Coordinates of C-alpha atoms in Angstrom, one line a residue:
M1 CA 45.6 6.1 -48.4
F2 CA 47.9 7.3 -45.6
T3 CA 51.4 6.4 -44.2
G4 CA 50.8 6.6 -40.5
L5 CA 53.2 9.5 -40.0
I6 CA 51.4 12.3 -38.1
T7 CA 51.9 15.8 -39.4
A8 CA 49.9 17.8 -36.8
I9 CA 47.9 17.6 -33.6
A10 CA 44.5 19.3 -33.6
T11 CA 42.0 20.1 -30.9
I12 CA 38.3 19.1 -31.2
A13 CA 36.5 22.4 -30.9
S14 CA 32.9 21.3 -31.2
A15 CA 30.7 18.3 -31.8
T16 CA 27.2 19.1 -33.1
P17 CA 24.6 16.3 -33.7
L18 CA 23.4 16.1 -37.3
G19 CA 20.0 14.9 -36.2
A20 CA 17.8 14.2 -33.2
D21 CA 18.2 10.5 -32.8
K22 CA 21.1 8.0 -32.4
H23 CA 21.1 7.2 -36.1
H24 CA 22.5 10.6 -36.9
G25 CA 26.2 11.4 -36.8
K26 CA 27.9 14.6 -35.7
H27 CA 29.5 17.7 -37.3
I28 CA 32.9 18.0 -35.8
T29 CA 35.1 21.2 -36.0
L30 CA 38.8 21.0 -35.3
R31 CA 41.4 23.7 -34.6
V32 CA 44.9 23.3 -36.0
E33 CA 47.9 25.5 -36.8
P34 CA 47.0 27.6 -39.9
Q35 CA 50.1 26.6 -41.9
W36 CA 49.0 23.0 -41.8
L37 CA 45.9 24.0 -43.7
Q38 CA 47.8 25.3 -46.7
G39 CA 46.7 23.5 -49.8
L40 CA 43.8 21.7 -48.0
Q41 CA 40.6 21.8 -50.0
L42 CA 36.9 20.8 -49.5
G43 CA 36.5 17.1 -50.2
D44 CA 40.0 16.2 -49.2
S45 CA 40.5 13.1 -47.1
I46 CA 42.1 13.5 -43.6
A47 CA 43.0 10.8 -41.1
I48 CA 41.8 11.9 -37.7
S49 CA 43.4 9.7 -35.0
G50 CA 43.4 6.9 -37.6
A51 CA 39.9 7.4 -39.1
C52 CA 39.6 8.7 -42.6
M53 CA 37.2 11.6 -42.9
T54 CA 36.2 14.1 -45.6
V55 CA 36.7 17.9 -45.2
V56 CA 33.3 19.6 -45.5
D57 CA 34.2 23.1 -44.3
L58 CA 37.4 25.2 -44.1
Q59 CA 38.2 28.1 -41.7
S60 CA 41.4 30.1 -41.2
D61 CA 42.3 28.2 -38.1
G62 CA 40.7 24.8 -38.7
F63 CA 38.3 22.6 -40.6
A64 CA 35.2 20.5 -40.2
V65 CA 34.1 17.0 -41.0
D66 CA 30.8 15.1 -40.7
I67 CA 31.2 11.8 -38.9
S68 CA 28.4 9.1 -39.3
A69 CA 26.9 7.3 -36.3
E70 CA 28.5 4.1 -37.7
S71 CA 32.0 5.6 -37.6
L72 CA 31.4 7.1 -34.1
A73 CA 30.3 3.7 -32.8
R74 CA 33.4 1.9 -34.2
T75 CA 36.0 4.4 -33.1
T76 CA 37.0 6.3 -30.0
G77 CA 37.8 10.0 -29.2
L78 CA 36.5 11.6 -32.4
D79 CA 33.7 13.6 -30.8
A80 CA 35.3 14.5 -27.4
V81 CA 35.3 18.3 -27.3
G82 CA 38.7 19.5 -26.1
A83 CA 40.5 16.3 -26.9
L84 CA 43.7 16.2 -28.9
V85 CA 43.7 14.2 -32.2
N86 CA 46.4 13.2 -34.6
L87 CA 46.1 14.4 -38.2
E88 CA 47.5 13.3 -41.5
Q89 CA 46.6 14.4 -45.0
S90 CA 46.1 11.8 -47.7
L91 CA 49.0 10.2 -49.5
A92 CA 50.1 11.5 -52.9
L93 CA 52.1 9.4 -55.4
S94 CA 55.1 11.6 -54.8
T95 CA 54.9 11.3 -51.0
K96 CA 57.7 9.3 -49.2
L97 CA 56.3 6.1 -47.7
G98 CA 58.0 6.5 -44.3
G99 CA 55.5 4.5 -42.3
H100 CA 53.4 1.8 -44.0
L101 CA 50.2 1.7 -46.2
V102 CA 47.3 2.8 -44.0
T103 CA 43.7 2.9 -45.2
G104 CA 42.2 5.0 -42.4
H105 CA 39.6 2.3 -41.7
V106 CA 39.6 1.6 -38.0
D107 CA 39.3 -2.2 -37.4
G108 CA 38.7 -2.0 -33.6
V109 CA 39.2 -0.2 -30.4
G110 CA 41.9 -1.4 -28.0
H111 CA 42.7 -0.4 -24.5
V112 CA 46.1 0.6 -23.0
A113 CA 47.4 -2.0 -20.6
T114 CA 50.8 -0.4 -20.1
F115 CA 52.4 3.0 -20.9
E116 CA 55.6 3.6 -19.1
P117 CA 59.1 4.9 -19.7
V118 CA 61.9 2.4 -20.4
G119 CA 65.2 4.0 -20.7
E120 CA 64.9 6.8 -23.3
S121 CA 61.9 5.2 -24.9
W122 CA 58.3 4.3 -23.8
L123 CA 56.7 0.8 -23.6
L124 CA 53.2 0.8 -24.9
E125 CA 51.1 -2.4 -24.5
V126 CA 47.6 -2.4 -26.0
D127 CA 44.9 -5.0 -25.4
A128 CA 43.2 -5.5 -28.8
P129 CA 40.0 -7.4 -29.5
P130 CA 40.8 -11.1 -29.8
E131 CA 39.4 -11.3 -33.4
L132 CA 42.2 -9.0 -34.5
G133 CA 45.0 -11.1 -32.9
K134 CA 45.6 -13.2 -36.1
F135 CA 46.6 -10.0 -38.0
F136 CA 49.5 -9.0 -35.6
A137 CA 53.0 -10.4 -36.0
Y138 CA 56.5 -9.8 -34.5
K139 CA 58.0 -6.8 -36.3
G140 CA 54.8 -6.4 -38.3
S141 CA 52.9 -3.1 -38.5
I142 CA 50.0 -1.7 -36.5
V143 CA 48.3 1.6 -36.5
V144 CA 47.4 3.2 -33.1
N145 CA 45.4 6.4 -33.2
G146 CA 46.7 6.9 -36.8
V147 CA 50.3 6.3 -35.9
S148 CA 52.3 3.7 -37.8
L149 CA 54.1 1.5 -35.3
T150 CA 56.1 -1.7 -35.2
V151 CA 55.0 -4.7 -33.1
N152 CA 57.6 -6.0 -30.7
R153 CA 55.6 -8.8 -29.1
V154 CA 52.2 -10.5 -29.5
Q155 CA 50.5 -12.3 -26.6
D156 CA 47.3 -14.2 -27.3
L157 CA 45.5 -14.0 -23.9
P158 CA 42.0 -15.5 -23.0
Q159 CA 40.1 -12.2 -23.3
H160 CA 42.2 -10.2 -25.8
C161 CA 45.4 -10.0 -27.8
R162 CA 48.1 -7.9 -26.1
V163 CA 50.5 -6.1 -28.5
S164 CA 53.7 -4.6 -27.2
I165 CA 55.3 -1.6 -28.9
N166 CA 58.4 0.5 -28.3
L167 CA 57.9 4.3 -28.8
I168 CA 60.8 6.6 -29.4
P169 CA 60.7 10.1 -27.8
H170 CA 60.0 11.8 -31.1
T171 CA 56.8 9.8 -31.6
V172 CA 55.6 10.5 -28.1
Q173 CA 56.3 14.2 -28.3
H174 CA 54.7 14.8 -31.7
T175 CA 51.5 12.8 -31.4
N176 CA 48.6 12.5 -29.0
L177 CA 50.2 9.3 -27.7
H178 CA 51.9 11.4 -25.0
Q179 CA 48.6 11.7 -23.1
L180 CA 47.9 7.9 -22.9
Q181 CA 47.4 6.2 -19.6
K182 CA 46.3 2.8 -18.5
G183 CA 42.8 2.0 -19.6
A184 CA 42.7 4.6 -22.3
A185 CA 40.8 3.6 -25.5
V186 CA 42.7 3.8 -28.8
N187 CA 41.8 3.3 -32.5
L188 CA 43.5 0.3 -34.1
E189 CA 44.0 -0.6 -37.8
I190 CA 45.6 -3.9 -38.8
D191 CA 48.2 -4.2 -41.6
L192 CA 46.7 -4.0 -45.1
I193 CA 48.7 -6.9 -46.4
A194 CA 47.7 -9.1 -43.5
R195 CA 44.1 -8.3 -44.2
Y196 CA 44.3 -9.6 -47.8
V197 CA 46.5 -12.6 -46.8
E198 CA 43.8 -13.7 -44.2
R199 CA 41.1 -13.3 -46.8
M200 CA 42.9 -15.4 -49.4
L201 CA 43.7 -18.1 -46.8
S202 CA 40.2 -18.2 -45.4
T203 CA 38.7 -18.5 -49.0
D204 CA 41.2 -21.3 -49.8
R205 CA 40.3 -23.2 -46.6
R206 CA 36.6 -23.0 -47.4
N207 CA 37.2 -24.2 -51.0
H208 CA 39.1 -27.3 -49.7
H209 CA 36.2 -28.2 -47.4
V210 CA 33.7 -28.2 -50.3

């Protein structure tokens, strides 16, 4: 589990295929400030731009993970050499829950419709897959590239669901969201509570139709 509060930005240093065909994933190495690695161990869970991965190798200036073909197909930006990615180490019971409960399971890939300054803040509008629209609500939570954010507006459009978010300067400066531009792909995770509520409601609806 994670909180959606980013603690470091890393650079993808390499992406090496684990096999010869499309069914194999990739071995990804990342470079990050050495002090962030203190206490990190093999087998630890790390959220990389919102996707939970397992540390398989440690170096003095970074670490490595193996990402399956399935994960690569359902996410964006995790094997782009030179790209910046957001990092968060897994939640401990003593950790402050400053964001919201985040699983690190990406539910879909959205695309940036708007990213522009408004006063001292930034307006971010993301077009999410339409099937995720029912999980978003005004003042509810959403995860974008691993960052816990608050939804300010939801628009159900014919081809997608548009979610509007206000970003404060600190969030823009200390995450990889500062490099967003129109059309950019982003990893999305829905709110954990909304996920279970929808499951319970859908089960209840089916039972009443029996």
